[in-house]
C-alpha cells in the first residue's frame, strides 16, 4: 500500500493555535514578567514531598528565565483571606489525588507569568510529575509564540515528564488530551452532573459545543539521554471568556447550582493521566486509540487536500481514518490511496508536493 504525505485544509474554521509543520509537537521559547516578584508556594501531599519543598526553599533553588523575580514560601504560609476564597485550594486538591507520582509535589502561585516557564526552566530541580498551577497568568503560552488568555477561573497548569524514546514523545500530548476528557467525565459521574461532552480537536485543542475551551502545550529538551518534557494545560472551567466554559454549559444542562471546581478536575486529571500514561509507555498508543477516537472530532471527516503538481494546485477530497504511527492524520482518498496529513501553520492550509512511502 502506498501512503502519500501532503498538506491539508480542513472543512471547519481555523483556530488560533499555530502548529509546526515538522511534527505535531512544539518547542517554544520562554517569556517572563520582571515587573514584580512572583510568589510561589511549595506544597507536598506526603511528608517526603513536604520535606522536599523545605529543601527547595532553603536552597533558593528555583528561578525564572532571564532574571525574573520570584519569592518562595511553604504551604503553611498560604493565607486564604489574603488571596480570596476563589484561590486554588491545595488541601482540596490533595484530598482527591490518588497518584503515586504525578501531582504530588505542587507549586501554586496566585499570579505568574507562565506556569510553563517554572517547570521548563527549573526542570532539573523538580521531581518527575511535579506540577505548577496558577490562578492568573500574565503571559500564558500557546503553540509557537501565540499568547493564551489566562483569566481568573481557568485551570492553568504545567507538569514534568521524562521519557526515553524520542519516537513516542510527540504522541504524549494525545495522552494528555485524552486524560482531560476522561477526567471531566469522571467528575461528572462522581458528582451526579449531566454529561459534559468535551472533545479533542487534533492535535492539541479541547472543544465543547463547537467552541474551544482548552488547549495543550508540550515542549521538550534532550539531556543525558533523556527527553525532558514540560506539558501544559489551559482549561476554561469558570470563566466563559473568550469563548465558553464548563460551568456555563453545566448551568444550561442542570437546574442546580452545582459547579466544577478546578481542584477536582486537576486531581481527576492526574489520576487518569497516570493510568493512561503507564499504558502508553508499556503497551504503546495503539492500546489507547479506540478510546481516543471515541473522544475526538474527526472520524469520517471529509478534508480538502491541496497538492502542488508542477505549476498547478490540485484539490482532492479525502476522509480521515485515524492517526499514523508518527501521530499525523491518516486519511483515504476517493481513489483508495492512503494519505498522511500534515498541518501547515494556523489554518491547516496546503503546500509542498507529495512524499510517498510504503506502509508495511
mmCIF file with all atom_site columns, N, CA and C in Angstrom, residues 171-202:
data_model
loop_
_atom_site.group_PDB
_atom_site.id
_atom_site.type_symbol
_atom_site.label_atom_id
_atom_site.label_alt_id
_atom_site.label_comp_id
_atom_site.label_asym_id
_atom_site.label_entity_id
_atom_site.label_seq_id
_atom_site.pdbx_PDB_ins_code
_atom_site.Cartn_x
_atom_site.Cartn_y
_atom_site.Cartn_z
_atom_site.occupancy
_atom_site.B_iso_or_equiv
_atom_site.pdbx_formal_charge
_atom_site.auth_seq_id
_atom_site.auth_comp_id
_atom_site.auth_asym_id
_atom_site.auth_atom_id
_atom_site.pdbx_PDB_model_num
ATOM 1  N N  . UNK A 1 171 ? 3.648   11.849 20.740 1.00 0.00 ? 171 UNK A N  1
ATOM 2  C CA . UNK A 1 171 ? 2.324   11.286 20.991 1.00 0.00 ? 171 UNK A CA 1
ATOM 3  C C  . UNK A 1 171 ? 1.812   11.572 22.396 1.00 0.00 ? 171 UNK A C  1
ATOM 4  N N  . UNK A 1 172 ? 2.693   12.053 23.296 1.00 0.00 ? 172 UNK A N  1
ATOM 5  C CA . UNK A 1 172 ? 2.273   12.208 24.688 1.00 0.00 ? 172 UNK A CA 1
ATOM 6  C C  . UNK A 1 172 ? 1.191   13.275 24.828 1.00 0.00 ? 172 UNK A C  1
ATOM 7  N N  . UNK A 1 173 ? 1.187   14.269 23.916 1.00 0.00 ? 173 UNK A N  1
ATOM 8  C CA . UNK A 1 173 ? 0.149   15.298 24.007 1.00 0.00 ? 173 UNK A CA 1
ATOM 9  C C  . UNK A 1 173 ? -1.243  14.709 23.788 1.00 0.00 ? 173 UNK A C  1
ATOM 10 N N  . UNK A 1 174 ? -1.333  13.616 23.023 1.00 0.00 ? 174 UNK A N  1
ATOM 11 C CA . UNK A 1 174 ? -2.620  12.962 22.815 1.00 0.00 ? 174 UNK A CA 1
ATOM 12 C C  . UNK A 1 174 ? -3.091  12.274 24.092 1.00 0.00 ? 174 UNK A C  1
ATOM 13 N N  . UNK A 1 175 ? -2.138  11.741 24.852 1.00 0.00 ? 175 UNK A N  1
ATOM 14 C CA . UNK A 1 175 ? -2.471  11.117 26.134 1.00 0.00 ? 175 UNK A CA 1
ATOM 15 C C  . UNK A 1 175 ? -2.957  12.182 27.116 1.00 0.00 ? 175 UNK A C  1
ATOM 16 N N  . UNK A 1 176 ? -2.320  13.358 27.096 1.00 0.00 ? 176 UNK A N  1
ATOM 17 C CA . UNK A 1 176 ? -2.746  14.454 27.968 1.00 0.00 ? 176 UNK A CA 1
ATOM 18 C C  . UNK A 1 176 ? -4.167  14.883 27.606 1.00 0.00 ? 176 UNK A C  1
ATOM 19 N N  . UNK A 1 177 ? -4.431  15.082 26.311 1.00 0.00 ? 177 UNK A N  1
ATOM 20 C CA . UNK A 1 177 ? -5.779  15.470 25.869 1.00 0.00 ? 177 UNK A CA 1
ATOM 21 C C  . UNK A 1 177 ? -6.817  14.442 26.310 1.00 0.00 ? 177 UNK A C  1
ATOM 22 N N  . UNK A 1 178 ? -6.501  13.178 26.116 1.00 0.00 ? 178 UNK A N  1
ATOM 23 C CA . UNK A 1 178 ? -7.436  12.116 26.476 1.00 0.00 ? 178 UNK A CA 1
ATOM 24 C C  . UNK A 1 178 ? -7.690  12.098 27.978 1.00 0.00 ? 178 UNK A C  1
ATOM 25 N N  . UNK A 1 179 ? -6.633  12.317 28.781 1.00 0.00 ? 179 UNK A N  1
ATOM 26 C CA . UNK A 1 179 ? -6.794  12.326 30.236 1.00 0.00 ? 179 UNK A CA 1
ATOM 27 C C  . UNK A 1 179 ? -7.702  13.460 30.691 1.00 0.00 ? 179 UNK A C  1
ATOM 28 N N  . UNK A 1 180 ? -7.652  14.603 30.000 1.00 0.00 ? 180 UNK A N  1
ATOM 29 C CA . UNK A 1 180 ? -8.528  15.725 30.359 1.00 0.00 ? 180 UNK A CA 1
ATOM 30 C C  . UNK A 1 180 ? -9.986  15.354 30.127 1.00 0.00 ? 180 UNK A C  1
ATOM 31 N N  . UNK A 1 181 ? -10.293 14.805 28.955 1.00 0.00 ? 181 UNK A N  1
ATOM 32 C CA . UNK A 1 181 ? -11.688 14.459 28.655 1.00 0.00 ? 181 UNK A CA 1
ATOM 33 C C  . UNK A 1 181 ? -12.198 13.369 29.587 1.00 0.00 ? 181 UNK A C  1
ATOM 34 N N  . UNK A 1 182 ? -11.342 12.396 29.918 1.00 0.00 ? 182 UNK A N  1
ATOM 35 C CA . UNK A 1 182 ? -11.741 11.326 30.826 1.00 0.00 ? 182 UNK A CA 1
ATOM 36 C C  . UNK A 1 182 ? -11.925 11.859 32.249 1.00 0.00 ? 182 UNK A C  1
ATOM 37 N N  . UNK A 1 183 ? -11.107 12.831 32.635 1.00 0.00 ? 183 UNK A N  1
ATOM 38 C CA . UNK A 1 183 ? -11.229 13.418 33.968 1.00 0.00 ? 183 UNK A CA 1
ATOM 39 C C  . UNK A 1 183 ? -12.551 14.164 34.123 1.00 0.00 ? 183 UNK A C  1
ATOM 40 N N  . UNK A 1 184 ? -12.947 14.907 33.099 1.00 0.00 ? 184 UNK A N  1
ATOM 41 C CA . UNK A 1 184 ? -14.206 15.655 33.163 1.00 0.00 ? 184 UNK A CA 1
ATOM 42 C C  . UNK A 1 184 ? -15.387 14.688 33.261 1.00 0.00 ? 184 UNK A C  1
ATOM 43 N N  . UNK A 1 185 ? -15.340 13.598 32.505 1.00 0.00 ? 185 UNK A N  1
ATOM 44 C CA . UNK A 1 185 ? -16.393 12.579 32.609 1.00 0.00 ? 185 UNK A CA 1
ATOM 45 C C  . UNK A 1 185 ? -16.444 11.997 34.022 1.00 0.00 ? 185 UNK A C  1
ATOM 46 N N  . UNK A 1 186 ? -15.262 11.753 34.604 1.00 0.00 ? 186 UNK A N  1
ATOM 47 C CA . UNK A 1 186 ? -15.194 11.168 35.938 1.00 0.00 ? 186 UNK A CA 1
ATOM 48 C C  . UNK A 1 186 ? -15.791 12.115 36.980 1.00 0.00 ? 186 UNK A C  1
ATOM 49 N N  . UNK A 1 187 ? -15.466 13.401 36.893 1.00 0.00 ? 187 UNK A N  1
ATOM 50 C CA . UNK A 1 187 ? -16.021 14.382 37.830 1.00 0.00 ? 187 UNK A CA 1
ATOM 51 C C  . UNK A 1 187 ? -17.538 14.450 37.692 1.00 0.00 ? 187 UNK A C  1
ATOM 52 N N  . UNK A 1 188 ? -18.025 14.410 36.444 1.00 0.00 ? 188 UNK A N  1
ATOM 53 C CA . UNK A 1 188 ? -19.481 14.418 36.220 1.00 0.00 ? 188 UNK A CA 1
ATOM 54 C C  . UNK A 1 188 ? -20.138 13.201 36.861 1.00 0.00 ? 188 UNK A C  1
ATOM 55 N N  . UNK A 1 189 ? -19.550 12.025 36.669 1.00 0.00 ? 189 UNK A N  1
ATOM 56 C CA . UNK A 1 189 ? -20.121 10.791 37.211 1.00 0.00 ? 189 UNK A CA 1
ATOM 57 C C  . UNK A 1 189 ? -20.145 10.811 38.733 1.00 0.00 ? 189 UNK A C  1
ATOM 58 N N  . UNK A 1 190 ? -19.058 11.239 39.345 1.00 0.00 ? 190 UNK A N  1
ATOM 59 C CA . UNK A 1 190 ? -18.950 11.204 40.806 1.00 0.00 ? 190 UNK A CA 1
ATOM 60 C C  . UNK A 1 190 ? -19.851 12.223 41.480 1.00 0.00 ? 190 UNK A C  1
ATOM 61 N N  . UNK A 1 191 ? -20.163 13.307 40.788 1.00 0.00 ? 191 UNK A N  1
ATOM 62 C CA . UNK A 1 191 ? -20.969 14.364 41.385 1.00 0.00 ? 191 UNK A CA 1
ATOM 63 C C  . UNK A 1 191 ? -22.411 14.378 40.892 1.00 0.00 ? 191 UNK A C  1
ATOM 64 N N  . UNK A 1 192 ? -22.771 13.432 40.024 1.00 0.00 ? 192 UNK A N  1
ATOM 65 C CA . UNK A 1 192 ? -24.130 13.394 39.500 1.00 0.00 ? 192 UNK A CA 1
ATOM 66 C C  . UNK A 1 192 ? -24.438 14.519 38.536 1.00 0.00 ? 192 UNK A C  1
ATOM 67 N N  . UNK A 1 193 ? -23.414 15.065 37.880 1.00 0.00 ? 193 UNK A N  1
ATOM 68 C CA . UNK A 1 193 ? -23.620 16.118 36.886 1.00 0.00 ? 193 UNK A CA 1
ATOM 69 C C  . UNK A 1 193 ? -24.069 15.497 35.570 1.00 0.00 ? 193 UNK A C  1
ATOM 70 N N  . UNK A 1 194 ? -24.806 16.248 34.757 1.00 0.00 ? 194 UNK A N  1
ATOM 71 C CA . UNK A 1 194 ? -25.068 15.776 33.395 1.00 0.00 ? 194 UNK A CA 1
ATOM 72 C C  . UNK A 1 194 ? -23.755 15.693 32.615 1.00 0.00 ? 194 UNK A C  1
ATOM 73 N N  . UNK A 1 195 ? -23.728 14.870 31.592 1.00 0.00 ? 195 UNK A N  1
ATOM 74 C CA . UNK A 1 195 ? -22.506 14.656 30.822 1.00 0.00 ? 195 UNK A CA 1
ATOM 75 C C  . UNK A 1 195 ? -22.084 15.934 30.100 1.00 0.00 ? 195 UNK A C  1
ATOM 76 N N  . UNK A 1 196 ? -20.846 16.344 30.310 1.00 0.00 ? 196 UNK A N  1
ATOM 77 C CA . UNK A 1 196 ? -20.262 17.482 29.601 1.00 0.00 ? 196 UNK A CA 1
ATOM 78 C C  . UNK A 1 196 ? -19.311 16.893 28.569 1.00 0.00 ? 196 UNK A C  1
ATOM 79 N N  . UNK A 1 197 ? -19.701 16.970 27.324 1.00 0.00 ? 197 UNK A N  1
ATOM 80 C CA . UNK A 1 197 ? -19.024 16.224 26.259 1.00 0.00 ? 197 UNK A CA 1
ATOM 81 C C  . UNK A 1 197 ? -17.895 17.053 25.643 1.00 0.00 ? 197 UNK A C  1
ATOM 82 N N  . UNK A 1 198 ? -16.771 17.131 26.341 1.00 0.00 ? 198 UNK A N  1
ATOM 83 C CA . UNK A 1 198 ? -15.599 17.824 25.814 1.00 0.00 ? 198 UNK A CA 1
ATOM 84 C C  . UNK A 1 198 ? -14.914 16.909 24.816 1.00 0.00 ? 198 UNK A C  1
ATOM 85 N N  . UNK A 1 199 ? -14.573 17.458 23.658 1.00 0.00 ? 199 UNK A N  1
ATOM 86 C CA . UNK A 1 199 ? -13.985 16.673 22.574 1.00 0.00 ? 199 UNK A CA 1
ATOM 87 C C  . UNK A 1 199 ? -12.592 17.185 22.229 1.00 0.00 ? 199 UNK A C  1
ATOM 88 N N  . UNK A 1 200 ? -11.802 16.297 21.630 1.00 0.00 ? 200 UNK A N  1
ATOM 89 C CA . UNK A 1 200 ? -10.437 16.625 21.204 1.00 0.00 ? 200 UNK A CA 1
ATOM 90 C C  . UNK A 1 200 ? -10.456 17.066 19.749 1.00 0.00 ? 200 UNK A C  1
ATOM 91 N N  . UNK A 1 201 ? -9.892  18.217 19.480 1.00 0.00 ? 201 UNK A N  1
ATOM 92 C CA . UNK A 1 201 ? -9.665  18.664 18.105 1.00 0.00 ? 201 UNK A CA 1
ATOM 93 C C  . UNK A 1 201 ? -8.177  18.522 17.832 1.00 0.00 ? 201 UNK A C  1
ATOM 94 N N  . UNK A 1 202 ? -7.846  17.627 16.940 1.00 0.00 ? 202 UNK A N  1
ATOM 95 C CA . UNK A 1 202 ? -6.444  17.300 16.660 1.00 0.00 ? 202 UNK A CA 1
ATOM 96 C C  . UNK A 1 202 ? -5.660  18.546 16.259 1.00 0.00 ? 202 UNK A C  1
#
